[in-house]
Amino acid sequence: MTTTKTGNVLIINAHQYYPFSEGKLNASFVDKAVTLLKAKGYNTRVVTMAEAHDVEEQLAHHQWADIVLLQAPINWMGVPWSFKKYMDEVYTAGMGGALCAGDGRVAESPKKNYGTGGTLTNVKYMMSLTFNAPEESFNDSEEFFEGKSVDDLLFPMHMNFKFFGMKPMETFASFDVMKNADVENDFKRFEAHIHKHF
């Protein structure tokens, strides 16, 4: 029996279009998330990097959300440049209180409490990521990432969200999506992941 819940989920599709990577997989994950979450009673809004963005509207989306779901391919060990630009514009503008009140430090104690100014302390975030790298390249000291996990690689994104006071949910990842994709299984795992955490 499915329990109906209420809440607001902002879904950010951070895909950057390239001729060899049109974004169909990430868009499909977004569509699946919307369908699954609406069926559970959540309200959803979707933002894509292909759109023009009004900064104040984007800040309002983040303040509206109970959960932010970031759907992103990992390009060159991080999020695509168009989402980095979005963060530089929107998240920087949010430092006046919409997302955080500065960096949390006060003049009387300038060396302490960096990163504690977040105003989204009741908001959670989840990252859903697509990798060209195979799963086996993580968590193995003999492989490329030297024993590091997906979350180790995405540490800067975790810190960005933590800067706003947001709390992490378990990361989801699809691997080897360009050379040895198993999309059907990825979608099944994603559905299970959403059901587990929402």
Coordinates of C-alpha atoms in Angstrom, one line a residue:
M1 CA 0.0 0.0 0.0
T2 CA 1.4 3.4 -1.0
T3 CA 1.3 6.1 1.6
T4 CA 0.4 9.5 0.2
K5 CA 2.7 12.2 1.4
T6 CA 2.8 15.9 0.9
G7 CA 5.7 18.2 0.3
N8 CA 7.5 20.2 -2.4
V9 CA 10.3 18.8 -4.5
L10 CA 12.4 21.0 -6.7
I11 CA 14.1 18.9 -9.4
I12 CA 17.1 20.5 -11.2
N13 CA 18.1 18.9 -14.5
A14 CA 21.8 20.0 -14.7
H15 CA 22.5 18.3 -18.0
Q16 CA 24.6 20.3 -20.5
Y17 CA 23.8 19.4 -24.2
Y18 CA 26.6 18.0 -26.3
P19 CA 26.2 16.3 -29.7
F20 CA 27.5 13.1 -28.2
S21 CA 25.4 13.5 -25.1
E22 CA 21.9 14.9 -25.8
G23 CA 20.6 14.5 -22.3
K24 CA 17.9 11.9 -23.0
L25 CA 18.9 9.7 -20.0
N26 CA 18.9 12.6 -17.5
A27 CA 15.6 13.9 -18.9
S28 CA 14.2 10.4 -18.5
F29 CA 15.3 10.3 -14.8
V30 CA 13.6 13.7 -14.3
D31 CA 10.4 12.5 -15.9
K32 CA 10.4 9.3 -13.8
A33 CA 11.0 11.3 -10.6
V34 CA 8.1 13.7 -11.4
T35 CA 5.7 10.8 -12.1
L36 CA 6.8 8.8 -9.0
L37 CA 6.7 11.8 -6.7
K38 CA 3.3 13.1 -8.0
A39 CA 1.9 9.7 -7.4
K40 CA 3.0 9.9 -3.8
G41 CA 1.3 13.3 -3.4
Y42 CA 4.4 15.6 -3.7
N43 CA 4.3 18.9 -5.6
T44 CA 7.1 19.2 -8.1
R45 CA 8.8 21.9 -10.1
V46 CA 11.5 21.3 -12.7
V47 CA 14.3 23.6 -13.7
T48 CA 16.6 22.8 -16.6
M49 CA 19.9 24.4 -17.6
A50 CA 18.5 24.9 -21.2
E51 CA 16.2 27.6 -19.8
A52 CA 16.9 31.3 -19.1
H53 CA 16.8 31.8 -15.4
D54 CA 15.4 34.7 -13.4
V55 CA 17.5 34.7 -10.2
E56 CA 14.8 35.8 -7.8
E57 CA 12.4 33.1 -9.2
Q58 CA 15.1 30.5 -8.7
L59 CA 15.7 31.6 -5.1
A60 CA 12.0 31.4 -4.6
H61 CA 12.0 27.8 -5.9
H62 CA 14.6 26.8 -3.4
Q63 CA 12.7 28.5 -0.5
W64 CA 9.5 26.7 -1.7
A65 CA 11.2 23.3 -1.7
D66 CA 11.2 20.7 1.1
I67 CA 13.6 18.6 -1.0
V68 CA 15.9 19.5 -3.9
L69 CA 16.7 16.7 -6.3
L70 CA 19.7 17.4 -8.4
Q71 CA 19.8 15.2 -11.6
A72 CA 23.2 15.7 -13.1
P73 CA 25.7 14.0 -15.4
I74 CA 29.3 14.1 -14.1
N75 CA 31.5 15.9 -16.6
W76 CA 35.2 16.1 -15.9
M77 CA 34.8 15.0 -12.3
G78 CA 32.1 17.6 -11.5
V79 CA 28.8 19.1 -12.5
P80 CA 28.4 20.6 -16.0
W81 CA 29.5 24.2 -16.5
S82 CA 26.0 25.4 -17.1
F83 CA 25.0 24.3 -13.6
K84 CA 28.1 25.8 -12.2
K85 CA 27.1 29.1 -13.9
Y86 CA 23.6 28.7 -12.4
M87 CA 25.2 28.3 -8.9
D88 CA 27.5 31.3 -9.5
E89 CA 24.5 33.4 -10.3
V90 CA 21.7 32.1 -8.2
Y91 CA 23.5 30.8 -5.2
T92 CA 25.7 33.8 -4.9
A93 CA 22.6 36.0 -4.9
G94 CA 21.1 33.9 -2.2
M95 CA 23.8 34.8 0.3
G96 CA 21.8 37.8 1.6
G97 CA 19.4 35.5 3.5
A98 CA 17.4 33.7 0.8
L99 CA 19.7 30.7 1.1
C100 CA 22.2 31.7 3.7
A101 CA 23.1 34.7 5.9
G102 CA 26.6 35.2 4.6
D103 CA 29.0 32.5 5.7
G104 CA 27.9 32.3 9.3
R105 CA 30.9 34.1 10.9
V106 CA 30.6 37.2 13.0
A107 CA 33.1 40.0 13.5
E108 CA 33.7 39.1 17.2
S109 CA 34.9 35.6 16.2
P110 CA 36.1 35.7 12.6
K111 CA 37.9 32.4 12.7
K112 CA 35.0 30.2 13.8
N113 CA 31.7 28.9 12.5
Y114 CA 32.4 29.2 8.7
G115 CA 29.6 27.7 6.7
T116 CA 27.0 27.9 9.5
G117 CA 24.9 30.7 8.0
G118 CA 22.5 28.5 6.0
T119 CA 18.8 29.4 6.1
L120 CA 17.5 26.2 4.4
T121 CA 17.9 24.1 7.5
N122 CA 14.5 22.3 7.0
V123 CA 15.4 21.4 3.4
K124 CA 16.9 18.1 2.3
Y125 CA 18.7 17.4 -1.0
M126 CA 19.4 14.3 -3.1
M127 CA 21.8 13.9 -5.9
S128 CA 21.1 11.5 -8.8
L129 CA 24.1 11.2 -11.0
T130 CA 25.1 9.6 -14.3
F131 CA 28.6 8.5 -15.0
N132 CA 30.6 7.3 -18.0
A133 CA 32.8 5.6 -15.4
P134 CA 32.0 2.1 -14.4
E135 CA 30.9 1.4 -10.9
E136 CA 34.0 -0.7 -10.4
S137 CA 36.3 2.3 -10.7
F138 CA 35.0 3.5 -7.3
N139 CA 35.7 2.1 -3.9
D140 CA 38.7 0.2 -5.1
S141 CA 42.2 1.4 -4.3
E142 CA 43.6 -0.3 -7.4
E143 CA 41.2 1.6 -9.8
F144 CA 41.2 5.1 -11.1
F145 CA 39.4 6.9 -8.1
E146 CA 42.0 5.4 -5.7
G147 CA 39.4 3.9 -3.4
K148 CA 37.2 7.0 -3.3
S149 CA 33.4 6.8 -3.4
V150 CA 31.0 8.7 -5.5
D151 CA 30.2 10.9 -2.5
D152 CA 33.9 11.6 -2.0
L153 CA 34.1 12.7 -5.6
L154 CA 31.1 15.0 -5.2
F155 CA 32.3 16.4 -1.9
P156 CA 32.2 20.0 -3.2
M157 CA 28.5 19.7 -4.1
H158 CA 27.8 18.2 -0.7
M159 CA 29.5 21.2 0.9
N160 CA 27.6 23.7 -1.3
F161 CA 24.3 22.3 -0.1
K162 CA 25.6 22.1 3.5
F163 CA 26.5 25.8 3.2
F164 CA 22.8 26.5 3.0
G165 CA 22.0 24.3 6.0
M166 CA 20.5 21.5 3.8
K167 CA 20.6 17.9 4.9
P168 CA 21.7 15.0 2.6
M169 CA 19.7 12.1 1.4
E170 CA 21.3 9.0 0.0
T171 CA 23.0 9.6 -3.4
F172 CA 21.8 7.6 -6.5
A173 CA 24.2 6.9 -9.3
S174 CA 24.1 5.2 -12.8
F175 CA 27.4 4.0 -14.2
D176 CA 29.0 3.3 -17.5
V177 CA 26.1 5.0 -19.3
M178 CA 27.9 5.7 -22.6
K179 CA 29.6 2.4 -23.3
N180 CA 27.8 -0.3 -21.3
A181 CA 24.5 1.2 -20.3
D182 CA 21.9 -0.9 -18.4
V183 CA 19.2 1.6 -18.5
E184 CA 16.3 -0.7 -17.7
N185 CA 18.0 -1.8 -14.5
D186 CA 19.0 1.7 -13.7
F187 CA 15.4 2.8 -13.9
K188 CA 14.4 0.0 -11.6
R189 CA 17.0 0.9 -9.1
F190 CA 16.0 4.6 -9.4
E191 CA 12.4 3.8 -8.7
A192 CA 13.3 1.7 -5.7
H193 CA 15.5 4.5 -4.5
I194 CA 12.7 7.0 -4.7
H195 CA 10.3 4.7 -3.0
K196 CA 12.8 4.1 -0.2
H197 CA 13.5 7.8 0.5
F198 CA 10.2 9.6 -0.2

